[in-house]
Coordinates of C-alpha atoms in Angstrom, one line a residue:
Chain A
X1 CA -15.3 18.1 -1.3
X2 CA -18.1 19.1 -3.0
X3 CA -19.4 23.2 -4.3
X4 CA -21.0 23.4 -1.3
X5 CA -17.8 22.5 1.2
X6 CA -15.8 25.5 0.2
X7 CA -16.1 26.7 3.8
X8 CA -13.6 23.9 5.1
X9 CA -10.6 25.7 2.7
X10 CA -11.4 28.8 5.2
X11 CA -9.7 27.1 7.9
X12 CA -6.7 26.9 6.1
X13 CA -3.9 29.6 6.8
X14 CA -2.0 31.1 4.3
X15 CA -1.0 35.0 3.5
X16 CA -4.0 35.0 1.8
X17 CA -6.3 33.9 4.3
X18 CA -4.8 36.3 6.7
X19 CA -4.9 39.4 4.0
X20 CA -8.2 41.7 4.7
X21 CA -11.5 41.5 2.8
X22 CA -11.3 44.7 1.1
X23 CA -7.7 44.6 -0.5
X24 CA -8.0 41.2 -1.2
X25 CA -11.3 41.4 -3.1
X26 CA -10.2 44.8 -4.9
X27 CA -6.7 43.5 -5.4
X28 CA -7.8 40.1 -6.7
X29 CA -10.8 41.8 -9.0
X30 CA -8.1 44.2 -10.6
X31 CA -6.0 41.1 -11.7
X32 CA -9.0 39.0 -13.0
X33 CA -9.8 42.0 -15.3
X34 CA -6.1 42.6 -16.1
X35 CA -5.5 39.0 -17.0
X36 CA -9.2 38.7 -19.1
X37 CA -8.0 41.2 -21.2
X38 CA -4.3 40.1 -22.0
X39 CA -3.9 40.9 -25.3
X40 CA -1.6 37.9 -26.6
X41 CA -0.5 34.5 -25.1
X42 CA 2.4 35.2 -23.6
X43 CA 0.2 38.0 -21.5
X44 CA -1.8 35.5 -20.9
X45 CA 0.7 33.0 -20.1
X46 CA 2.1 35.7 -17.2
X47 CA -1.5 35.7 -15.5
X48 CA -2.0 32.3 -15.7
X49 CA 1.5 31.7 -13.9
X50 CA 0.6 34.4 -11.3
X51 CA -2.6 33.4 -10.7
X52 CA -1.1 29.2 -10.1
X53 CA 1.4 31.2 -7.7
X54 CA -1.6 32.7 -5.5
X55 CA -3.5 29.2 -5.3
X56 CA 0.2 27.8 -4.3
X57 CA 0.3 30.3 -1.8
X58 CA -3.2 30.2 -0.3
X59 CA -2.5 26.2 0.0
X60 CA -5.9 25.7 -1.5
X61 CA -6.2 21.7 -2.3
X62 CA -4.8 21.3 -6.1
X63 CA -6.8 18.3 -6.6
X64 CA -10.0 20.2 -5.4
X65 CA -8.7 23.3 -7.6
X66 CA -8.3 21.0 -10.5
X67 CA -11.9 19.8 -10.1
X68 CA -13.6 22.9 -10.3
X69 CA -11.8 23.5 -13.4
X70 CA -13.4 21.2 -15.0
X71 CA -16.4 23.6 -16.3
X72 CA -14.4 26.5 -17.8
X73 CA -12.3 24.0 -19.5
X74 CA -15.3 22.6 -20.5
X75 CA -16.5 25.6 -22.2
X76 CA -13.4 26.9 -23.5
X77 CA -12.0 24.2 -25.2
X78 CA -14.7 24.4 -28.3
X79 CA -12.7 27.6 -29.1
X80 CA -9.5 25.8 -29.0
X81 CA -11.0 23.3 -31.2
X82 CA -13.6 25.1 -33.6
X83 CA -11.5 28.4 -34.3
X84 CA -8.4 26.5 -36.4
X85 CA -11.0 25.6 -38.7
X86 CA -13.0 28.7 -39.0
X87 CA -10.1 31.0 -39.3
X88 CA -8.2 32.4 -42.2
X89 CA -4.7 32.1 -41.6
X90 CA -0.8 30.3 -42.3
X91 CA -1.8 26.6 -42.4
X92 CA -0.6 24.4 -39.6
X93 CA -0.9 21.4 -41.8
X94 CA -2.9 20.4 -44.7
X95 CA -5.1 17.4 -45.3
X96 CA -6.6 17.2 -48.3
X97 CA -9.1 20.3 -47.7
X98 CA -8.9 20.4 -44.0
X99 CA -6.1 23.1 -43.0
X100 CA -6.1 24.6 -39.4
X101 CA -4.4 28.1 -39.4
X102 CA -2.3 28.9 -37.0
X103 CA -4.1 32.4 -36.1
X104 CA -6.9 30.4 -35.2
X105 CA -5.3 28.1 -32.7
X106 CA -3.8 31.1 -31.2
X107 CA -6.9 32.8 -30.8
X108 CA -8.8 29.9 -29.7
X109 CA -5.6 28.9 -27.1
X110 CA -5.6 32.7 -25.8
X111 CA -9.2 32.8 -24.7
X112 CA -8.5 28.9 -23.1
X113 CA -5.7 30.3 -21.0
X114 CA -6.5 33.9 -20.3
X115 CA -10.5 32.1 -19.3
X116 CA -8.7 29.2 -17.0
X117 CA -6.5 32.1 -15.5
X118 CA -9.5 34.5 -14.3
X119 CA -11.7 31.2 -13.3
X120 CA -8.6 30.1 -11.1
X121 CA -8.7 34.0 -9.3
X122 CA -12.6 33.8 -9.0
X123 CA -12.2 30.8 -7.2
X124 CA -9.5 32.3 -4.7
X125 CA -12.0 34.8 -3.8
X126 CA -14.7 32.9 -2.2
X127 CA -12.3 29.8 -0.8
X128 CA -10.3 32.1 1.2
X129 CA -12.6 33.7 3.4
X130 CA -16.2 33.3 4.1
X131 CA -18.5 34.3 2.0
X132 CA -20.2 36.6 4.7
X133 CA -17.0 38.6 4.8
X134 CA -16.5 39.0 1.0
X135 CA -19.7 40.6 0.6
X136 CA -19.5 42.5 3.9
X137 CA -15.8 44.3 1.6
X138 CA -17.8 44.9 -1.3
X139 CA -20.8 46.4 0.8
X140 CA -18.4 48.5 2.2
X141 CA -16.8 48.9 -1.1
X142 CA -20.3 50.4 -2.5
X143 CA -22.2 47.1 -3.0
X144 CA -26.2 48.7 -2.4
X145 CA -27.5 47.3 0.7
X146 CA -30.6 45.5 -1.0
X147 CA -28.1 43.1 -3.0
X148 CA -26.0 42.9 0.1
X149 CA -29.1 40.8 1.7
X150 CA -30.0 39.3 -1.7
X151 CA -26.8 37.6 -1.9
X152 CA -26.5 36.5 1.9
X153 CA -29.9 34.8 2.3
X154 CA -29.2 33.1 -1.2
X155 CA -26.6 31.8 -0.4
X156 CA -28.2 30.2 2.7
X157 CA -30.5 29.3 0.5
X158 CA -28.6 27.2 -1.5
X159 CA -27.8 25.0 0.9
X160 CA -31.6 25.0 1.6
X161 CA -33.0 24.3 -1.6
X162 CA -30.0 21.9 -2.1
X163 CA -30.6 19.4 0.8
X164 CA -34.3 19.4 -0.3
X165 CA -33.3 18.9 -3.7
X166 CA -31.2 16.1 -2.3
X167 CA -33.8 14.6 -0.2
X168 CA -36.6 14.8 -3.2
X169 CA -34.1 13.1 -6.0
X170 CA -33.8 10.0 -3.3
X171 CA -37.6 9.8 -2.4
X172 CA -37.9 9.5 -6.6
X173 CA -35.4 6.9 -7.1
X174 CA -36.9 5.2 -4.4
X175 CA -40.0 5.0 -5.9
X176 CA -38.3 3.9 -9.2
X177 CA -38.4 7.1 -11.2
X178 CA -35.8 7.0 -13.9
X179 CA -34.6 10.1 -16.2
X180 CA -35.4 9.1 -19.9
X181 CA -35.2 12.0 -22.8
X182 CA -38.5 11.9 -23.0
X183 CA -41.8 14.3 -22.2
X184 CA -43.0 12.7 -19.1
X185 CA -39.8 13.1 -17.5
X186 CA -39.4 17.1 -17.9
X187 CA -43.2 16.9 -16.3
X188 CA -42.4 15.2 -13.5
X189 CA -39.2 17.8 -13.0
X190 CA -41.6 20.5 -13.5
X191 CA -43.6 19.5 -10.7
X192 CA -41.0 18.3 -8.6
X193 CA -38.9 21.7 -8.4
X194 CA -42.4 23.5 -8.6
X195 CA -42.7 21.6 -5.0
X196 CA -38.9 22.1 -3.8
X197 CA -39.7 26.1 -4.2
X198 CA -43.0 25.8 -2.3
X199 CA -41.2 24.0 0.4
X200 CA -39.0 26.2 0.5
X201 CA -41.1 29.1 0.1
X202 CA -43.2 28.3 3.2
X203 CA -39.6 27.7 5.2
X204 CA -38.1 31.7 4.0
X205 CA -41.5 32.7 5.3
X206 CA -41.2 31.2 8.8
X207 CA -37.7 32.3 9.0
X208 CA -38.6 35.9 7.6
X209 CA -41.8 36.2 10.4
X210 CA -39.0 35.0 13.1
X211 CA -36.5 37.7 12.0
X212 CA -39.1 40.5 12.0
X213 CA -40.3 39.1 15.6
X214 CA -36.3 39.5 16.5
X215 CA -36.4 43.1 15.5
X216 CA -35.5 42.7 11.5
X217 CA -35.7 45.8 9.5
X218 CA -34.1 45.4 6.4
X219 CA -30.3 45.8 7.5
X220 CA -28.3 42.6 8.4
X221 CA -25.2 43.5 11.4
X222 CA -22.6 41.5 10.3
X223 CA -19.3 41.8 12.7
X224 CA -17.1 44.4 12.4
X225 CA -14.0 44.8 10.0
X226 CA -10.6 44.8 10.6
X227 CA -8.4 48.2 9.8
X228 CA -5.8 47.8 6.8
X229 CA -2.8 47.0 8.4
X230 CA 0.9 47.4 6.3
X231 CA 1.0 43.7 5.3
X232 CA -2.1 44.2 3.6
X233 CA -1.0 47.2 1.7
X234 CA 1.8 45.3 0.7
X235 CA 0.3 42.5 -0.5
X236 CA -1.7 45.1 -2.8
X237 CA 1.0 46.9 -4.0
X238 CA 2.6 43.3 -5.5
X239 CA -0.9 41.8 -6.9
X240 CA -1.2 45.1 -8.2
X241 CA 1.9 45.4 -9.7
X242 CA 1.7 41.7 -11.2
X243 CA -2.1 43.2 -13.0
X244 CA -0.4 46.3 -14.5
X245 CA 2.8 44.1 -15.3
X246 CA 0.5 41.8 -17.4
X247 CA -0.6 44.3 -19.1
X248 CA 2.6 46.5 -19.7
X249 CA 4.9 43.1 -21.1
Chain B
X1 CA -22.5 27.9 -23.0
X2 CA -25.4 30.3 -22.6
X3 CA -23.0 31.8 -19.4
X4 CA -20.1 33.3 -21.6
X5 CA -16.6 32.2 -20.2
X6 CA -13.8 35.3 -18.8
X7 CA -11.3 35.7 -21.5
X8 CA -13.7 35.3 -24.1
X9 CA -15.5 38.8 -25.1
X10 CA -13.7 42.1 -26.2
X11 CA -13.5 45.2 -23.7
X12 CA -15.9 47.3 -25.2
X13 CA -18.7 44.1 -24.9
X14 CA -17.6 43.9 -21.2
X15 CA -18.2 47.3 -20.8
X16 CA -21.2 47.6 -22.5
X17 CA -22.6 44.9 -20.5
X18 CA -21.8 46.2 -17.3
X19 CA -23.6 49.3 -18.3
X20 CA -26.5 47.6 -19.1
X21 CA -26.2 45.6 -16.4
X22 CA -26.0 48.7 -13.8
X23 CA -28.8 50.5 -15.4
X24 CA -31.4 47.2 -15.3
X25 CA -30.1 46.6 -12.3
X26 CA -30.9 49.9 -10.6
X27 CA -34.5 49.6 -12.4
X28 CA -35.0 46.4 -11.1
X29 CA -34.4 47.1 -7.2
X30 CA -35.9 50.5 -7.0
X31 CA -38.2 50.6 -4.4
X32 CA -37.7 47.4 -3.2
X33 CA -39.4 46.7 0.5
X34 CA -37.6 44.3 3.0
X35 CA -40.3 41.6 3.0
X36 CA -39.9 41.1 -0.7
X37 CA -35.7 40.2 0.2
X38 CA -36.9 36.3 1.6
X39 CA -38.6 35.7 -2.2
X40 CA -35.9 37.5 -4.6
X41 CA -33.7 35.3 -2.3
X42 CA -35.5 32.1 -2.9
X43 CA -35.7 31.9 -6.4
X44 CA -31.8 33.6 -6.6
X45 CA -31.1 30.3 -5.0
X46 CA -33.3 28.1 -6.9
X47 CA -32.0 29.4 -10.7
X48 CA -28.4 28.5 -8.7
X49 CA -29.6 24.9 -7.9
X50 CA -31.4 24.7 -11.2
X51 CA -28.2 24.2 -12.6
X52 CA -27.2 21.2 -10.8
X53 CA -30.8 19.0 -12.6
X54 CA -29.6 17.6 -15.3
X55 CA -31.8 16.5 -18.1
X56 CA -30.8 13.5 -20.1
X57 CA -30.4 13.6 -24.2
X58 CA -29.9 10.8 -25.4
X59 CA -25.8 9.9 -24.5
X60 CA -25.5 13.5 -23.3
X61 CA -27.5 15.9 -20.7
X62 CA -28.3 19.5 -20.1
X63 CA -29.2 21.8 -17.4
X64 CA -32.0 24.2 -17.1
X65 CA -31.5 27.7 -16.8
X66 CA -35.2 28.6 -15.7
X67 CA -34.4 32.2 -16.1
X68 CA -38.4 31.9 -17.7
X69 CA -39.4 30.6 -14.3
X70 CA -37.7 33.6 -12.2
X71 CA -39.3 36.2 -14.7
X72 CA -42.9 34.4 -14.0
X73 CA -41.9 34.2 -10.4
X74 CA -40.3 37.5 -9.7
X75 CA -41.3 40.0 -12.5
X76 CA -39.2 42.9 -12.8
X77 CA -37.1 42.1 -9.6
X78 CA -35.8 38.9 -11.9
X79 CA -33.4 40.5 -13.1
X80 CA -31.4 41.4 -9.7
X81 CA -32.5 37.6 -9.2
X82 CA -30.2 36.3 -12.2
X83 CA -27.3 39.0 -11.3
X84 CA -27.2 37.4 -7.8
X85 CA -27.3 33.7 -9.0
X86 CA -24.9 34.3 -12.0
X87 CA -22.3 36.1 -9.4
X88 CA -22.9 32.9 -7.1
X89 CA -22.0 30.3 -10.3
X90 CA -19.5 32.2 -11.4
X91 CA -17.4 32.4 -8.2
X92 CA -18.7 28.7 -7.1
X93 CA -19.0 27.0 -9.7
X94 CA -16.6 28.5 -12.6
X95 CA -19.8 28.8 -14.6
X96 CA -19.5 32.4 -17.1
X97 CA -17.1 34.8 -15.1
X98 CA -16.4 37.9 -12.9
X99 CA -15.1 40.3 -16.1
X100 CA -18.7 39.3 -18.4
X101 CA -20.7 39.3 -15.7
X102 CA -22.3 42.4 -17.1
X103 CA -23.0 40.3 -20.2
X104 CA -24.1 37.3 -19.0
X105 CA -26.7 39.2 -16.8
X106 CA -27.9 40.8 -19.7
X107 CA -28.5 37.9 -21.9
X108 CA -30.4 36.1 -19.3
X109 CA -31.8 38.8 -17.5
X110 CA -33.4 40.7 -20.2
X111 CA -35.0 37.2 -21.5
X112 CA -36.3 37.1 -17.6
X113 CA -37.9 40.2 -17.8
X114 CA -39.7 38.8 -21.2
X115 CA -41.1 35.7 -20.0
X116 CA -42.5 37.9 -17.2
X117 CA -44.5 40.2 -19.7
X118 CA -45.8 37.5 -21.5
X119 CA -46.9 35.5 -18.5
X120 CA -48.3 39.0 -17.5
X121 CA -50.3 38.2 -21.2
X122 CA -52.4 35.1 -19.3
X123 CA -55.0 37.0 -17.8
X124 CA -55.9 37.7 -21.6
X125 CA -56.7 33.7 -22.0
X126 CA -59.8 32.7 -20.5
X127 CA -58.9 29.2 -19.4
X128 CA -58.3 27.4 -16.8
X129 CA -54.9 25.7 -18.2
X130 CA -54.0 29.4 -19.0
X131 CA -50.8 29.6 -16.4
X132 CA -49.4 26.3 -18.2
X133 CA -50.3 27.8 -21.4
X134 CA -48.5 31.1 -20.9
X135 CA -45.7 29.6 -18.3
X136 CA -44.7 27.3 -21.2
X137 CA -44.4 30.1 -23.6
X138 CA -42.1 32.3 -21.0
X139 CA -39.9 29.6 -20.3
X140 CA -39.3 28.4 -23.8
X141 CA -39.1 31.9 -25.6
X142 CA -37.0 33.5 -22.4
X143 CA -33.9 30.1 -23.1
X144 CA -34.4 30.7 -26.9
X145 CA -34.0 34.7 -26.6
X146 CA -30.8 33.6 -24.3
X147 CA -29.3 31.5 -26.7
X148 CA -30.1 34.3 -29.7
X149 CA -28.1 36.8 -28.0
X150 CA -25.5 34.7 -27.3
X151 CA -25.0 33.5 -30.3
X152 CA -25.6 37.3 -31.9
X153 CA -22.8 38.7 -29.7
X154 CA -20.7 35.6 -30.3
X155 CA -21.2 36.7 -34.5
X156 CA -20.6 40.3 -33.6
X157 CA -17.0 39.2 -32.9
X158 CA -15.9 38.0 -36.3
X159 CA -17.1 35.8 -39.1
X160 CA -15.2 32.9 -37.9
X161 CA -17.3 32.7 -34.9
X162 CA -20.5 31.4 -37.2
X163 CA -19.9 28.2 -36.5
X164 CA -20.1 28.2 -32.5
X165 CA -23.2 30.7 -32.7
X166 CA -24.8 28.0 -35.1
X167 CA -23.6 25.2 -32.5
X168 CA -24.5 27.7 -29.6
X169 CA -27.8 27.2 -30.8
X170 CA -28.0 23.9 -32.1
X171 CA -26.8 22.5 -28.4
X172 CA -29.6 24.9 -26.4
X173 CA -32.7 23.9 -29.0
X174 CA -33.6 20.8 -26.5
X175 CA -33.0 23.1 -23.3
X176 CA -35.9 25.7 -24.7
X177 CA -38.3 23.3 -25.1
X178 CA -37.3 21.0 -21.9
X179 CA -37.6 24.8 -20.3
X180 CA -41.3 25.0 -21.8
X181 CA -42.5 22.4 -20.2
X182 CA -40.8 22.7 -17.1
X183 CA -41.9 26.7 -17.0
X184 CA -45.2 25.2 -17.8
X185 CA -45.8 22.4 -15.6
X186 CA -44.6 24.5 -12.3
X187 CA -46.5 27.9 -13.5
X188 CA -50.0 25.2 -13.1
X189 CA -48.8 23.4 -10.2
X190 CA -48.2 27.0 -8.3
X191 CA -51.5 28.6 -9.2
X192 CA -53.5 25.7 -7.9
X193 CA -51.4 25.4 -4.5
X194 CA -49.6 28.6 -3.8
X195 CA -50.8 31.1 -6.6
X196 CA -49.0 34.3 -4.1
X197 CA -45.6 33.4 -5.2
X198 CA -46.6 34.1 -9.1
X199 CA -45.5 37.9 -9.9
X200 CA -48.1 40.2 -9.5
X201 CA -49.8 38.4 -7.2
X202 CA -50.0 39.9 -3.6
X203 CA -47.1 38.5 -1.3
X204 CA -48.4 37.5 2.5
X205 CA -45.9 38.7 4.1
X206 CA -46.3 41.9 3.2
X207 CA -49.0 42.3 5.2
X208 CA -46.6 42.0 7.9
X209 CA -46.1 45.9 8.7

């Protein structure tokens, strides 16, 4: 499964599949801020556990999950291993003149697992529902209507640009074009993407001038919500509970 | 690293940045007409899929950021441009995160909104290479304002942050001028074959209504 197959988790069922766009978005965006701002590993610890316990629950693919961890590990883990040595502290050990302090490590591990944890509920968001009805909660939860459309043709778009992008990156192998750190490489990307958006450009045209013909004027009808039924309040009041408990331990 | 990760940036950064965010934000979409959605759209998606070229350094690669190109691209609407795409990477790929999305916006965003006033600069330049000229200059110097603040507001936190802003930096100098030549190279290719979808030239299908 690639970025671009999240919509095959949709079909999965699970109480957080079934939960309705606007609590789970609100819910889940609480708890992402509550467990970003844990203010010492074992908070952080707490909303890493909770937030393992919702992708058990949703019955998201852990392999898949896994995967797209990959890039906030990525980017966390020069904290974990830059901060021992750039931070004044207790010595873990001592060689010679290299001495990691503890305070460092602990810094550098609580941004690694508070980071991980709100990457892990950012990912629940958009793999339990389609995207479409994510947006259509936070439209109705004040997103402005402009951004609303902004983010809906985008992410069409994507796929787009993507399968173009695809498509182009064969024809140039094809015609023996290898990536080398060099000048004439970055120019033949310029002109490549600088193609892929006039492509691209031209299609969003055609499609715009066939959405005015349809009647477009600005506001996209998406289907209609669901009420908020006593399940979902319930399942607020405990995600809820686990973002204040995070920050109350 | 130019997209911050969650976890990483104290609460009155976050909050800051939403601020900033929210007021840029409202500046950037005011007055915004329905035929211009298609193009924000467009290039939204196109900073998103920027991410996935990779540019080979030596054993290593990076990938653009092309927050120059949106600026030159989408002028002052650039900035709702990167807000969108950052949302998008954040929640699809794990790139940056929900809680600094105010921040990340900011430091790419605002660089946006730089590389469009110098492109803006061009019709100074008598010369027919002038869009390469002044693309390549908004592309590189929007990545290396990027990478400045990030590196800034990474050295706000503490002195024993020095050394990731200094390898912040150090890791992003390739990407500002691979940026510059890619900024430049499409900025020429546009003007010669479709100069309407430069900012501040007139859009076609507002002649629609």
């Amino acid at each position: 499964m690639s970025h671009f197959d999240l919509e095959e988790c949709f079909r999965l069922e699970s109480p957080i599949h079934c939960w309705e766009a606007r609590a789970r978005v609100l819910s889940i965006l609480v708890l992402i801020f509550s467990v970003a701002l844990a203010g010492d590993i074992p908070k952080a610890l707490a909303g890493l556990a909770v937030a393992l316990l919702l992708i058990v629950i949703s019955r998201l693919p852990l392999d898949h999950v896994a995967r797209f961890m990959k890039w906030p590990a990525l980017f966390l883990l020069p904290f974990v291993i830059i901060l021992p040595f750039t931070t004044s502290g207790d010595p873990l050990f001592s060689i010679s003149a290299i001495a990691p302090s503890a305070q460092g490590l602990s810094t550098g591990l609580l941004f690694f697992i508070r980071g991980l944890a709100a990457a892990l509920l950012a990912l629940l968001i958009v793999a339990t529902a389609p995207f479409t009805v994510t947006i259509r909660a936070l439209r109705d939860m004040g997103l402005p209507g402009s951004l609303e459309q902004i983010f809906l043709f985008a992410y069409r778009y994507i796929f787009l640009l993507n399968e173009e992008l695809t498509t182009m990156s064969r024809s140039m192998d094809s015609k023996g074009f290898i990536k080398r750190s060099d000048f004439k490489t970055a120019r033949i990307l310029s002109l490549s993407l600088a193609m892929l958006l006039i492509r691209s450009y031209e299609r969003a045209e055609e499609v715009f001038l066939a959405m005015i013909s349809r009647g477009y004027t600005g506001t996209i009808h998406v289907g209609s919500r669901r009420e908020i039924g006593m399940d979902d309040i319930l399942k607020c009041f405990l995600v809820l509970s686990a973002a204040i408990g995070i920050q109350a331990l | 690293m130019v997209h911050i990760s969650d976890g990483v940036l104290p609460p009155t950064m976050l909050a800051a940045g939403f601020v900033l965010t929210a007021v840029l934000l409202y500046s950037s979409l005011k007055g915004v007409k329905a035929e211009e959605i298609p193009k924000i759209s467009l290039i939204t998606a196109a900073l998103f899929v920027a991410s996935l070229v990779h540019f080979p350094i030596g054993p290593t690669s990076v990938h653009l950021i092309m927050n120059g190109l949106a600026g030159i691209l989408l002028g002052r609407r650039a900035y709702a441009g990167v807000f969108v795409a950052l949302t998008l990477q954040a929640v699809f790929f794990q790139h940056g995160g929900i809680t600094v999305l105010g921040v990340n916006t900011f430091n790419i965003g605002l660089p946006a909104l730089l590389a469009w006033q110098i492109f803006e600069h061009r019709r100074g330049l008598k010369t027919p290479r002038r869009e390469v000229v002044f693309g390549g200059l908004a592309g590189g110097l929007a990545v290396l304002t990027s990478v400045l603040m990030v590196s800034l507001e990474l050295l706000a936190m503490g002195e024993e942050f020095r050394e990731i802003s200094i390898l912040v930096i150090g890791v992003h100098l390739p990407v500002v001028l691979i940026e510059a030549v890619v900024a430049g190279g499409a900025a020429g290719l546009l003007v010669n074959v479709k100069p309407e979808m430069l900012s501040g030239s007139r859009n076609r299908t507002s002649e629609v209504h």
